[in-house]
Amino acid sequence: MLKGALIGCGFFAINQLNAWRDIENGGGARIVAVCDRDPSRLKAASEQFGIHRTYTDAAEMLDAENLDFVDIATTAPSHRMLVELAASHGLPVICQKPVAPTLDDAKAMVAACQAADVPFMIHENFRFQSAVIAVREAIDRGEIGRPFWGRISFRAGYDVFAGQPYLAEGERFIIEDLGVHILDISRFLFNDVASVTAKTQKVNPRVRGEDVATMLLTHESGAISLVDCSFWSKRDKEQFPQTLIEIDGSEGSLRLEIDYRLIVSGPGGTRVRDVSPPVLPWAQKPWNNIQESVLLIQKHWVECLLRGVEPATSGRDNLATYALVEASYQSAATGRPVDPRTL
Ligand code: NAD
Ligand code: 89V
């Protein structure tokens, strides 16, 4: 069984620890030590999960423990320092999204892991949601032919600031925090991008950064996708945290609608499927689709580590997703399209 340590025992790490416990029960990996610089959060996580080797200093933990990997669940400002620390100990490392505050930091992190020859995965979990996987599988089976147009949409009115108050404070908000997931789904479904044009809006007066963003992507294949995100969409039915997807292809079309209804129309007719994610025993609605994807991405990490293969959302892969974030901000600031491959 692989032995891991988790750094950062805050809001989202509880999902990661629950998923690690499921993986431990399956015999794959076990979190043997936890670290948080905030002693009260450290104590709460230690008690909830019965992990008694605890540290307030990550360097001290990596010096003291005999580990196979590190899982970083802190917020972005500490990611580079902690990933480089893990790499300097020769330890494979997972890091939460967004990989870093800047693309230069992200490149330095990938370079540090390459130089140390350690696997590096970004916890970019939205493409591991079972409904998103169902969309990708329908495309891969050729059910709609060659995709040429898409819309990937995340619009909510849910109070994300209650659980994650830091989201209201940064100069950058929705593209960096949520858009990064939705842009990654666009890459997952349509492959890499040649041009990004973005517009941002700031609607909620209590939030410092942009809380609505619309991105038009031209993919290398020639396909076009629209990625739109909002944290100020007050609707009859709250759809947080569902990503809705529309794709038109040469032979048909698909729609992933609210409540996980997947409608695929192709040469053989129309098929409607319920692709609702399970509610894991430790999960709570409406977060259950995200929570399931946490389990799936962590399982993916364990499999990749054991087989010696690069994870789908490796640091290297995620540079292309993060370049879309950077390109979106640059385009919104200048009013011009940006080629993310030049950044
Ligand atoms: P949080 O502020 O609730 O928790 C972060 C914890 O890290 C805090 O307890 C803090 O004390 C600790 N910490 C910070 N720097 C540290 C250091 N150097 N050493 C030890 N501990 C340190 O934040 P959160 O909401 O849990 O978010 C954490 C990360 O998870 C962010 O990058 C966020 O974007 C990401 N996130 C991902 C998803 C997803 O679906 N993938 C969802 C929510 C949040
Ligand atoms: O998934 C995330 O990264 C979260 C949330 C869904 C609230 O945006 O920050």
mmCIF file of C-alpha atoms and ligand atoms in Angstrom:
data_model
loop_
_atom_site.group_PDB
_atom_site.id
_atom_site.type_symbol
_atom_site.label_atom_id
_atom_site.label_comp_id
_atom_site.label_asym_id
_atom_site.label_seq_id
_atom_site.Cartn_x
_atom_site.Cartn_y
_atom_site.Cartn_z
ATOM 1 C CA MET A 1 0.000 0.000 0.000
ATOM 2 C CA LEU A 2 1.351 3.440 -1.007
ATOM 3 C CA LYS A 3 1.913 5.889 1.868
ATOM 4 C CA GLY A 4 0.925 9.521 1.358
ATOM 5 C CA ALA A 5 0.848 12.749 3.344
ATOM 6 C CA LEU A 6 -1.642 15.555 2.884
ATOM 7 C CA ILE A 7 -0.762 19.247 3.276
ATOM 8 C CA GLY A 8 -3.628 21.677 3.935
ATOM 9 C CA CYS A 9 -6.614 20.442 5.974
ATOM 10 C CA GLY A 10 -9.150 23.087 4.966
ATOM 11 C CA PHE A 11 -12.549 23.191 3.287
ATOM 12 C CA PHE A 12 -11.870 20.969 0.278
ATOM 13 C CA ALA A 13 -9.269 18.649 1.825
ATOM 14 C CA ILE A 14 -12.043 16.896 3.764
ATOM 15 C CA ASN A 15 -13.305 15.500 0.439
ATOM 16 C CA GLN A 16 -9.795 14.357 -0.439
ATOM 17 C CA LEU A 17 -9.365 12.659 2.948
ATOM 18 C CA ASN A 18 -12.731 10.915 2.581
ATOM 19 C CA ALA A 19 -11.711 9.688 -0.869
ATOM 20 C CA TRP A 20 -8.297 8.543 0.429
ATOM 21 C CA ARG A 21 -10.119 6.537 3.108
ATOM 22 C CA ASP A 22 -12.170 4.789 0.395
ATOM 23 C CA ILE A 23 -8.958 4.095 -1.521
ATOM 24 C CA GLU A 24 -7.300 2.758 1.642
ATOM 25 C CA ASN A 25 -10.237 0.385 2.133
ATOM 26 C CA GLY A 26 -9.627 -0.828 -1.435
ATOM 27 C CA GLY A 27 -5.960 -1.435 -0.584
ATOM 28 C CA GLY A 28 -4.368 1.211 -2.875
ATOM 29 C CA ALA A 29 -2.970 4.001 -0.739
ATOM 30 C CA ARG A 30 -3.155 5.386 2.745
ATOM 31 C CA ILE A 31 -2.637 8.876 4.188
ATOM 32 C CA VAL A 32 -0.241 8.382 7.105
ATOM 33 C CA ALA A 33 0.398 12.022 8.064
ATOM 34 C CA VAL A 34 -1.325 15.390 7.737
ATOM 35 C CA CYS A 35 -0.055 18.949 7.914
ATOM 36 C CA ASP A 36 -1.693 22.346 8.332
ATOM 37 C CA ARG A 37 -0.112 25.509 9.620
ATOM 38 C CA ASP A 38 -3.412 26.211 11.410
ATOM 39 C CA PRO A 39 -3.392 23.938 14.511
ATOM 40 C CA SER A 40 -7.191 23.962 14.900
ATOM 41 C CA ARG A 41 -7.807 22.727 11.343
ATOM 42 C CA LEU A 42 -5.024 20.170 11.772
ATOM 43 C CA LYS A 43 -6.583 18.837 14.955
ATOM 44 C CA ALA A 44 -10.070 18.648 13.418
ATOM 45 C CA ALA A 45 -8.859 16.646 10.393
ATOM 46 C CA SER A 46 -6.631 14.433 12.523
ATOM 47 C CA GLU A 47 -9.551 13.549 14.796
ATOM 48 C CA GLN A 48 -12.106 13.098 12.009
ATOM 49 C CA PHE A 49 -9.893 10.701 10.058
ATOM 50 C CA GLY A 50 -7.873 9.127 12.876
ATOM 51 C CA ILE A 51 -4.541 10.250 11.390
ATOM 52 C CA HIS A 52 -2.355 10.905 14.406
ATOM 53 C CA ARG A 53 0.942 11.888 12.790
ATOM 54 C CA THR A 54 0.407 15.640 12.536
ATOM 55 C CA TYR A 55 2.622 18.588 11.622
ATOM 56 C CA THR A 56 2.258 22.352 11.343
ATOM 57 C CA ASP A 57 5.370 22.551 9.147
ATOM 58 C CA ALA A 58 5.488 20.767 5.790
ATOM 59 C CA ALA A 59 9.310 20.616 5.595
ATOM 60 C CA GLU A 60 9.438 19.001 9.015
ATOM 61 C CA MET A 61 6.865 16.415 7.938
ATOM 62 C CA LEU A 62 8.710 15.502 4.740
ATOM 63 C CA ASP A 63 11.991 15.172 6.684
ATOM 64 C CA ALA A 64 10.398 12.954 9.328
ATOM 65 C CA GLU A 65 8.060 10.673 7.347
ATOM 66 C CA ASN A 66 8.777 7.796 5.006
ATOM 67 C CA LEU A 67 6.413 8.576 2.109
ATOM 68 C CA ASP A 68 5.545 7.499 -1.433
ATOM 69 C CA PHE A 69 3.704 10.720 -2.377
ATOM 70 C CA VAL A 70 2.422 14.085 -1.179
ATOM 71 C CA ASP A 71 -1.053 15.554 -1.763
ATOM 72 C CA ILE A 72 -1.218 19.372 -1.592
ATOM 73 C CA ALA A 73 -4.632 20.857 -0.749
ATOM 74 C CA THR A 74 -3.630 24.392 0.212
ATOM 75 C CA THR A 75 -4.647 27.484 -1.787
ATOM 76 C CA ALA A 76 -2.627 28.640 -4.807
ATOM 77 C CA PRO A 77 -0.117 31.071 -3.213
ATOM 78 C CA SER A 78 1.652 28.187 -1.391
ATOM 79 C CA HIS A 79 1.519 25.646 -4.261
ATOM 80 C CA ARG A 80 4.880 26.432 -5.877
ATOM 81 C CA MET A 81 6.818 26.387 -2.615
ATOM 82 C CA LEU A 82 5.207 23.102 -1.518
ATOM 83 C CA VAL A 83 5.555 21.335 -4.891
ATOM 84 C CA GLU A 84 9.231 22.334 -5.058
ATOM 85 C CA LEU A 85 9.664 21.087 -1.488
ATOM 86 C CA ALA A 86 8.156 17.701 -2.403
ATOM 87 C CA ALA A 87 10.331 17.519 -5.533
ATOM 88 C CA SER A 88 13.441 18.316 -3.467
ATOM 89 C CA HIS A 89 12.593 15.263 -1.337
ATOM 90 C CA GLY A 90 12.209 13.147 -4.504
ATOM 91 C CA LEU A 91 8.493 12.671 -3.787
ATOM 92 C CA PRO A 92 5.721 12.294 -6.400
ATOM 93 C CA VAL A 93 3.233 15.093 -5.853
ATOM 94 C CA ILE A 94 -0.414 15.992 -6.468
ATOM 95 C CA CYS A 95 -1.363 19.664 -6.302
ATOM 96 C CA GLN A 96 -4.820 21.232 -6.238
ATOM 97 C CA LYS A 97 -5.959 23.546 -9.016
ATOM 98 C CA PRO A 98 -5.334 26.329 -9.864
ATOM 99 C CA VAL A 99 -1.768 25.123 -10.175
ATOM 100 C CA ALA A 100 -0.298 28.508 -9.210
ATOM 101 C CA PRO A 101 -0.955 32.257 -9.235
ATOM 102 C CA THR A 102 0.998 32.733 -12.507
ATOM 103 C CA LEU A 103 1.927 30.737 -15.605
ATOM 104 C CA ASP A 104 5.626 31.347 -14.842
ATOM 105 C CA ASP A 105 5.175 29.690 -11.433
ATOM 106 C CA ALA A 106 3.370 26.766 -13.089
ATOM 107 C CA LYS A 107 6.200 26.291 -15.598
ATOM 108 C CA ALA A 108 8.791 26.411 -12.796
ATOM 109 C CA MET A 109 6.848 23.734 -10.869
ATOM 110 C CA VAL A 110 6.703 21.427 -13.893
ATOM 111 C CA ALA A 111 10.434 21.996 -14.495
ATOM 112 C CA ALA A 112 11.278 21.246 -10.839
ATOM 113 C CA CYS A 113 9.372 17.930 -10.953
ATOM 114 C CA GLN A 114 10.960 17.008 -14.288
ATOM 115 C CA ALA A 115 14.455 17.799 -12.936
ATOM 116 C CA ALA A 116 13.780 15.674 -9.844
ATOM 117 C CA ASP A 117 12.177 12.989 -12.050
ATOM 118 C CA VAL A 118 9.040 12.838 -9.894
ATOM 119 C CA PRO A 119 5.468 12.379 -11.187
ATOM 120 C CA PHE A 120 3.371 15.556 -10.835
ATOM 121 C CA MET A 121 -0.422 15.652 -11.177
ATOM 122 C CA ILE A 122 -2.789 18.600 -10.878
ATOM 123 C CA HIS A 123 -6.009 17.750 -9.035
ATOM 124 C CA GLU A 124 -8.040 18.946 -12.057
ATOM 125 C CA ASN A 125 -11.045 16.823 -11.240
ATOM 126 C CA PHE A 126 -13.947 18.212 -13.303
ATOM 127 C CA ARG A 127 -13.008 16.121 -16.355
ATOM 128 C CA PHE A 128 -13.305 13.084 -14.044
ATOM 129 C CA GLN A 129 -16.998 13.787 -13.312
ATOM 130 C CA SER A 130 -18.965 10.800 -14.537
ATOM 131 C CA ALA A 131 -21.361 12.948 -16.615
ATOM 132 C CA VAL A 132 -18.414 14.597 -18.400
ATOM 133 C CA ILE A 133 -16.857 11.177 -19.005
ATOM 134 C CA ALA A 134 -20.195 10.013 -20.496
ATOM 135 C CA VAL A 135 -20.048 12.929 -22.969
ATOM 136 C CA ARG A 136 -16.471 12.106 -23.952
ATOM 137 C CA GLU A 137 -17.372 8.417 -24.412
ATOM 138 C CA ALA A 138 -20.285 9.310 -26.712
ATOM 139 C CA ILE A 139 -17.904 11.390 -28.856
ATOM 140 C CA ASP A 140 -15.251 8.636 -28.830
ATOM 141 C CA ARG A 141 -17.847 6.075 -29.966
ATOM 142 C CA GLY A 142 -18.543 8.325 -32.979
ATOM 143 C CA GLU A 143 -22.177 8.842 -31.980
ATOM 144 C CA ILE A 144 -22.262 12.437 -33.285
ATOM 145 C CA GLY A 145 -19.468 12.274 -35.862
ATOM 146 C CA ARG A 146 -16.783 14.977 -35.828
ATOM 147 C CA PRO A 147 -17.570 17.677 -33.229
ATOM 148 C CA PHE A 148 -17.381 21.169 -34.770
ATOM 149 C CA TRP A 149 -19.137 23.389 -32.212
ATOM 150 C CA GLY A 150 -19.690 23.304 -28.458
ATOM 151 C CA ARG A 151 -20.796 25.210 -25.414
ATOM 152 C CA ILE A 152 -19.563 24.301 -21.945
ATOM 153 C CA SER A 153 -21.458 26.259 -19.376
ATOM 154 C CA PHE A 154 -21.347 26.670 -15.585
ATOM 155 C CA ARG A 155 -23.801 29.241 -14.266
ATOM 156 C CA ALA A 156 -24.810 29.373 -10.617
ATOM 157 C CA GLY A 157 -26.183 31.623 -7.907
ATOM 158 C CA TYR A 158 -24.942 29.409 -5.054
ATOM 159 C CA ASP A 159 -23.095 31.123 -2.186
ATOM 160 C CA VAL A 160 -19.578 29.769 -2.785
ATOM 161 C CA PHE A 161 -18.145 32.411 -0.446
ATOM 162 C CA ALA A 162 -19.613 30.753 2.652
ATOM 163 C CA GLY A 163 -17.240 27.793 2.320
ATOM 164 C CA GLN A 164 -14.447 29.570 0.472
ATOM 165 C CA PRO A 165 -14.313 33.203 1.689
ATOM 166 C CA TYR A 166 -10.947 33.803 -0.051
ATOM 167 C CA LEU A 167 -12.765 33.629 -3.411
ATOM 168 C CA ALA A 168 -14.223 37.100 -2.766
ATOM 169 C CA GLU A 169 -10.827 38.640 -2.041
ATOM 170 C CA GLY A 170 -8.541 38.021 -5.014
ATOM 171 C CA GLU A 171 -7.968 40.398 -7.916
ATOM 172 C CA ARG A 172 -8.767 37.417 -10.183
ATOM 173 C CA PHE A 173 -11.779 35.242 -9.441
ATOM 174 C CA ILE A 174 -13.997 33.156 -11.659
ATOM 175 C CA ILE A 175 -11.686 32.342 -14.590
ATOM 176 C CA GLU A 176 -8.834 31.352 -12.273
ATOM 177 C CA ASP A 177 -10.959 29.391 -9.783
ATOM 178 C CA LEU A 178 -13.867 27.863 -11.720
ATOM 179 C CA GLY A 179 -13.138 28.740 -15.335
ATOM 180 C CA VAL A 180 -9.966 26.688 -15.145
ATOM 181 C CA HIS A 181 -12.138 23.561 -14.720
ATOM 182 C CA ILE A 182 -14.494 24.481 -17.556
ATOM 183 C CA LEU A 183 -11.661 25.438 -19.896
ATOM 184 C CA ASP A 184 -10.050 22.094 -19.072
ATOM 185 C CA ILE A 185 -13.283 20.295 -20.013
ATOM 186 C CA SER A 186 -13.198 22.131 -23.336
ATOM 187 C CA ARG A 187 -9.646 20.841 -23.953
ATOM 188 C CA PHE A 188 -10.731 17.351 -22.826
ATOM 189 C CA LEU A 189 -13.566 17.302 -25.373
ATOM 190 C CA PHE A 190 -12.143 19.380 -28.261
ATOM 191 C CA ASN A 191 -8.358 19.198 -27.741
ATOM 192 C CA ASP A 192 -5.909 22.058 -27.801
ATOM 193 C CA VAL A 193 -6.667 25.674 -28.545
ATOM 194 C CA ALA A 194 -5.234 28.144 -31.073
ATOM 195 C CA SER A 195 -7.078 31.296 -30.045
ATOM 196 C CA VAL A 196 -9.003 32.688 -27.046
ATOM 197 C CA THR A 197 -11.245 35.750 -26.968
ATOM 198 C CA ALA A 198 -12.699 36.626 -23.563
ATOM 199 C CA LYS A 199 -14.993 39.124 -21.908
ATOM 200 C CA THR A 200 -15.344 39.484 -18.145
ATOM 201 C CA GLN A 201 -17.969 41.155 -15.959
ATOM 202 C CA LYS A 202 -18.063 42.026 -12.276
ATOM 203 C CA VAL A 203 -21.626 41.923 -11.007
ATOM 204 C CA ASN A 204 -21.552 41.046 -7.292
ATOM 205 C CA PRO A 205 -20.496 44.227 -5.448
ATOM 206 C CA ARG A 206 -19.117 42.168 -2.546
ATOM 207 C CA VAL A 207 -16.554 40.379 -4.726
ATOM 208 C CA ARG A 208 -13.226 41.935 -5.808
ATOM 209 C CA GLY A 209 -12.557 39.984 -9.008
ATOM 210 C CA GLU A 210 -14.634 39.151 -12.083
ATOM 211 C CA ASP A 211 -17.588 36.880 -11.307
ATOM 212 C CA VAL A 212 -18.893 36.346 -14.853
ATOM 213 C CA ALA A 213 -16.730 35.342 -17.825
ATOM 214 C CA THR A 214 -17.369 34.338 -21.426
ATOM 215 C CA MET A 215 -14.626 32.776 -23.576
ATOM 216 C CA LEU A 216 -14.695 31.936 -27.272
ATOM 217 C CA LEU A 217 -12.113 29.274 -28.170
ATOM 218 C CA THR A 218 -10.914 28.240 -31.613
ATOM 219 C CA HIS A 219 -9.429 24.765 -31.323
ATOM 220 C CA GLU A 220 -6.506 23.491 -33.401
ATOM 221 C CA SER A 221 -8.991 21.188 -35.176
ATOM 222 C CA GLY A 222 -10.992 24.224 -36.332
ATOM 223 C CA ALA A 223 -13.827 23.450 -33.896
ATOM 224 C CA ILE A 224 -15.262 26.382 -31.939
ATOM 225 C CA SER A 225 -16.282 26.221 -28.303
ATOM 226 C CA LEU A 226 -17.919 28.730 -26.034
ATOM 227 C CA VAL A 227 -16.997 28.495 -22.342
ATOM 228 C CA ASP A 228 -19.223 30.565 -20.075
ATOM 229 C CA CYS A 229 -19.125 30.841 -16.292
ATOM 230 C CA SER A 230 -21.134 32.858 -13.815
ATOM 231 C CA PHE A 231 -21.514 33.090 -10.053
ATOM 232 C CA TRP A 232 -24.419 35.514 -10.425
ATOM 233 C CA SER A 233 -27.094 33.494 -12.204
ATOM 234 C CA LYS A 234 -30.239 33.494 -10.118
ATOM 235 C CA ARG A 235 -32.584 30.990 -11.691
ATOM 236 C CA ASP A 236 -35.796 29.187 -10.847
ATOM 237 C CA LYS A 237 -33.705 26.083 -10.196
ATOM 238 C CA GLU A 238 -30.144 26.369 -8.856
ATOM 239 C CA GLN A 239 -27.814 24.287 -10.999
ATOM 240 C CA PHE A 240 -24.628 24.449 -8.873
ATOM 241 C CA PRO A 241 -22.299 22.648 -9.400
ATOM 242 C CA GLN A 242 -23.397 21.125 -12.699
ATOM 243 C CA THR A 243 -21.555 21.786 -15.945
ATOM 244 C CA LEU A 244 -23.922 21.802 -18.919
ATOM 245 C CA ILE A 245 -22.615 20.797 -22.333
ATOM 246 C CA GLU A 246 -23.912 21.228 -25.894
ATOM 247 C CA ILE A 247 -22.014 19.764 -28.825
ATOM 248 C CA ASP A 248 -22.906 19.674 -32.513
ATOM 249 C CA GLY A 249 -21.100 17.188 -34.719
ATOM 250 C CA SER A 250 -21.010 16.206 -38.370
ATOM 251 C CA GLU A 251 -23.459 13.314 -37.800
ATOM 252 C CA GLY A 252 -25.529 14.451 -34.824
ATOM 253 C CA SER A 253 -25.539 16.393 -31.577
ATOM 254 C CA LEU A 254 -25.504 15.908 -27.839
ATOM 255 C CA ARG A 255 -26.781 17.879 -24.879
ATOM 256 C CA LEU A 256 -25.907 17.349 -21.215
ATOM 257 C CA GLU A 257 -28.816 19.099 -19.555
ATOM 258 C CA ILE A 258 -29.671 19.994 -15.985
ATOM 259 C CA ASP A 259 -30.175 16.997 -13.664
ATOM 260 C CA TYR A 260 -27.637 15.008 -15.687
ATOM 261 C CA ARG A 261 -29.889 14.236 -18.651
ATOM 262 C CA LEU A 262 -27.696 13.282 -21.598
ATOM 263 C CA ILE A 263 -29.485 13.459 -24.963
ATOM 264 C CA VAL A 264 -27.580 12.107 -27.951
ATOM 265 C CA SER A 265 -29.067 12.393 -31.449
ATOM 266 C CA GLY A 266 -27.313 10.610 -34.273
ATOM 267 C CA PRO A 267 -27.989 8.683 -37.462
ATOM 268 C CA GLY A 268 -29.681 5.917 -35.429
ATOM 269 C CA GLY A 269 -32.127 8.254 -33.659
ATOM 270 C CA THR A 270 -32.205 9.938 -30.255
ATOM 271 C CA ARG A 271 -31.217 8.338 -26.971
ATOM 272 C CA VAL A 272 -31.814 9.954 -23.569
ATOM 273 C CA ARG A 273 -29.775 8.713 -20.612
ATOM 274 C CA ASP A 274 -29.641 9.564 -16.928
ATOM 275 C CA VAL A 275 -25.932 10.078 -16.190
ATOM 276 C CA SER A 276 -26.407 11.188 -12.575
ATOM 277 C CA PRO A 277 -23.354 10.632 -10.413
ATOM 278 C CA PRO A 278 -23.678 8.421 -7.347
ATOM 279 C CA VAL A 279 -23.955 10.008 -3.893
ATOM 280 C CA LEU A 280 -20.999 8.392 -2.136
ATOM 281 C CA PRO A 281 -21.603 7.454 1.522
ATOM 282 C CA TRP A 282 -19.635 10.515 2.700
ATOM 283 C CA ALA A 283 -20.961 12.917 0.048
ATOM 284 C CA GLN A 284 -23.634 15.606 0.328
ATOM 285 C CA LYS A 285 -25.809 16.937 -2.454
ATOM 286 C CA PRO A 286 -25.295 19.138 -4.446
ATOM 287 C CA TRP A 287 -21.528 18.531 -4.167
ATOM 288 C CA ASN A 288 -21.790 14.800 -4.968
ATOM 289 C CA ASN A 289 -20.678 15.103 -8.607
ATOM 290 C CA ILE A 290 -17.508 16.924 -7.532
ATOM 291 C CA GLN A 291 -16.978 14.541 -4.625
ATOM 292 C CA GLU A 292 -17.205 11.487 -6.897
ATOM 293 C CA SER A 293 -14.656 13.065 -9.238
ATOM 294 C CA VAL A 294 -12.260 13.514 -6.314
ATOM 295 C CA LEU A 295 -12.364 9.777 -5.670
ATOM 296 C CA LEU A 296 -11.903 9.019 -9.375
ATOM 297 C CA ILE A 297 -8.922 11.333 -9.882
ATOM 298 C CA GLN A 298 -7.186 10.066 -6.730
ATOM 299 C CA LYS A 299 -7.712 6.460 -7.898
ATOM 300 C CA HIS A 300 -6.258 7.511 -11.266
ATOM 301 C CA TRP A 301 -3.168 8.876 -9.467
ATOM 302 C CA VAL A 302 -2.615 5.611 -7.585
ATOM 303 C CA GLU A 303 -2.992 3.555 -10.782
ATOM 304 C CA CYS A 304 -0.594 5.824 -12.692
ATOM 305 C CA LEU A 305 1.974 5.757 -9.887
ATOM 306 C CA LEU A 306 1.838 1.964 -9.653
ATOM 307 C CA ARG A 307 2.036 1.543 -13.454
ATOM 308 C CA GLY A 308 4.667 4.263 -13.958
ATOM 309 C CA VAL A 309 2.573 6.230 -16.476
ATOM 310 C CA GLU A 310 1.850 9.958 -16.725
ATOM 311 C CA PRO A 311 -1.510 11.019 -15.247
ATOM 312 C CA ALA A 312 -4.077 12.535 -17.642
ATOM 313 C CA THR A 313 -3.932 15.832 -15.753
ATOM 314 C CA SER A 314 -0.174 15.893 -15.233
ATOM 315 C CA GLY A 315 1.562 19.196 -14.523
ATOM 316 C CA ARG A 316 2.770 19.130 -18.122
ATOM 317 C CA ASP A 317 -0.777 18.671 -19.482
ATOM 318 C CA ASN A 318 -2.151 21.320 -17.144
ATOM 319 C CA LEU A 319 0.204 23.987 -18.522
ATOM 320 C CA ALA A 320 -2.005 24.036 -21.629
ATOM 321 C CA THR A 321 -5.129 24.485 -19.485
ATOM 322 C CA TYR A 322 -3.515 27.173 -17.366
ATOM 323 C CA ALA A 323 -2.385 28.971 -20.543
ATOM 324 C CA LEU A 324 -6.114 29.269 -21.400
ATOM 325 C CA VAL A 325 -6.681 31.014 -18.063
ATOM 326 C CA GLU A 326 -3.839 33.428 -18.734
ATOM 327 C CA ALA A 327 -4.943 33.959 -22.352
ATOM 328 C CA SER A 328 -8.494 34.720 -21.163
ATOM 329 C CA TYR A 329 -7.313 37.418 -18.759
ATOM 330 C CA GLN A 330 -5.023 38.918 -21.412
ATOM 331 C CA SER A 331 -7.791 38.925 -24.004
ATOM 332 C CA ALA A 332 -10.279 40.477 -21.573
ATOM 333 C CA ALA A 333 -7.751 43.209 -20.752
ATOM 334 C CA THR A 334 -6.762 44.020 -24.345
ATOM 335 C CA GLY A 335 -9.971 43.218 -26.244
ATOM 336 C CA ARG A 336 -7.958 41.080 -28.669
ATOM 337 C CA PRO A 337 -7.724 37.319 -29.304
ATOM 338 C CA VAL A 338 -4.718 35.591 -27.706
ATOM 339 C CA ASP A 339 -2.939 32.447 -28.902
ATOM 340 C CA PRO A 340 -2.353 30.477 -25.662
ATOM 341 C CA ARG A 341 0.501 28.533 -27.293
ATOM 342 C CA THR A 342 2.610 31.692 -27.387
ATOM 343 C CA LEU A 343 2.430 32.322 -23.616
HETATM 344 P P1 NAD B 1 -8.890 26.536 2.676
HETATM 345 O O1 NAD B 1 -8.360 27.911 2.892
HETATM 346 O O2 NAD B 1 -10.187 26.158 3.309
HETATM 347 O O3 NAD B 1 -7.817 25.466 3.138
HETATM 348 C C1 NAD B 1 -6.453 25.596 2.873
HETATM 349 C C2 NAD B 1 -5.695 25.108 4.106
HETATM 350 O O4 NAD B 1 -4.310 25.097 3.798
HETATM 351 C C3 NAD B 1 -5.879 26.011 5.327
HETATM 352 O O5 NAD B 1 -6.316 25.238 6.420
HETATM 353 C C4 NAD B 1 -4.486 26.617 5.549
HETATM 354 O O6 NAD B 1 -4.181 26.825 6.924
HETATM 355 C C5 NAD B 1 -3.592 25.551 4.938
HETATM 356 N N1 NAD B 1 -2.288 26.043 4.477
HETATM 357 C C6 NAD B 1 -2.040 27.092 3.654
HETATM 358 N N2 NAD B 1 -0.720 27.200 3.420
HETATM 359 C C7 NAD B 1 -0.120 26.196 4.100
HETATM 360 C C8 NAD B 1 1.243 25.774 4.242
HETATM 361 N N3 NAD B 1 2.233 26.435 3.644
HETATM 362 N N4 NAD B 1 1.497 24.696 5.011
HETATM 363 C C9 NAD B 1 0.476 24.041 5.632
HETATM 364 N N5 NAD B 1 -0.816 24.392 5.532
HETATM 365 C C10 NAD B 1 -1.117 25.461 4.773
HETATM 366 O O7 NAD B 1 -8.947 26.354 1.107
HETATM 367 P P2 NAD B 1 -9.851 25.304 0.269
HETATM 368 O O8 NAD B 1 -11.139 25.951 -0.065
HETATM 369 O O9 NAD B 1 -9.838 23.997 0.945
HETATM 370 O O10 NAD B 1 -9.030 25.256 -1.105
HETATM 371 C C11 NAD B 1 -7.812 24.565 -1.178
HETATM 372 C C12 NAD B 1 -7.497 24.321 -2.649
HETATM 373 O O11 NAD B 1 -8.513 23.481 -3.184
HETATM 374 C C13 NAD B 1 -7.503 25.584 -3.510
HETATM 375 O O12 NAD B 1 -6.432 25.517 -4.426
HETATM 376 C C14 NAD B 1 -8.851 25.548 -4.217
HETATM 377 O O13 NAD B 1 -8.850 26.173 -5.484
HETATM 378 C C15 NAD B 1 -9.038 24.070 -4.368
HETATM 379 N N6 NAD B 1 -10.427 23.629 -4.530
HETATM 380 C C16 NAD B 1 -10.645 22.685 -5.463
HETATM 381 C C17 NAD B 1 -11.911 22.217 -5.703
HETATM 382 C C18 NAD B 1 -12.077 21.167 -6.774
HETATM 383 O O14 NAD B 1 -13.178 20.758 -7.101
HETATM 384 N N7 NAD B 1 -10.981 20.698 -7.345
HETATM 385 C C19 NAD B 1 -12.987 22.717 -4.970
HETATM 386 C C20 NAD B 1 -12.733 23.667 -3.982
HETATM 387 C C21 NAD B 1 -11.430 24.112 -3.752
HETATM 388 O O1 89V B 2 -14.306 23.630 -7.849
HETATM 389 C C1 89V B 2 -13.805 24.608 -7.305
HETATM 390 O O2 89V B 2 -12.653 24.818 -7.527
HETATM 391 C C2 89V B 2 -14.559 25.456 -6.313
HETATM 392 C C3 89V B 2 -15.899 25.916 -6.716
HETATM 393 C C4 89V B 2 -16.776 24.864 -7.364
HETATM 394 C C5 89V B 2 -16.667 26.564 -5.599
HETATM 395 O O3 89V B 2 -15.638 26.934 -7.611
HETATM 396 O O4 89V B 2 -13.737 26.549 -5.945
#
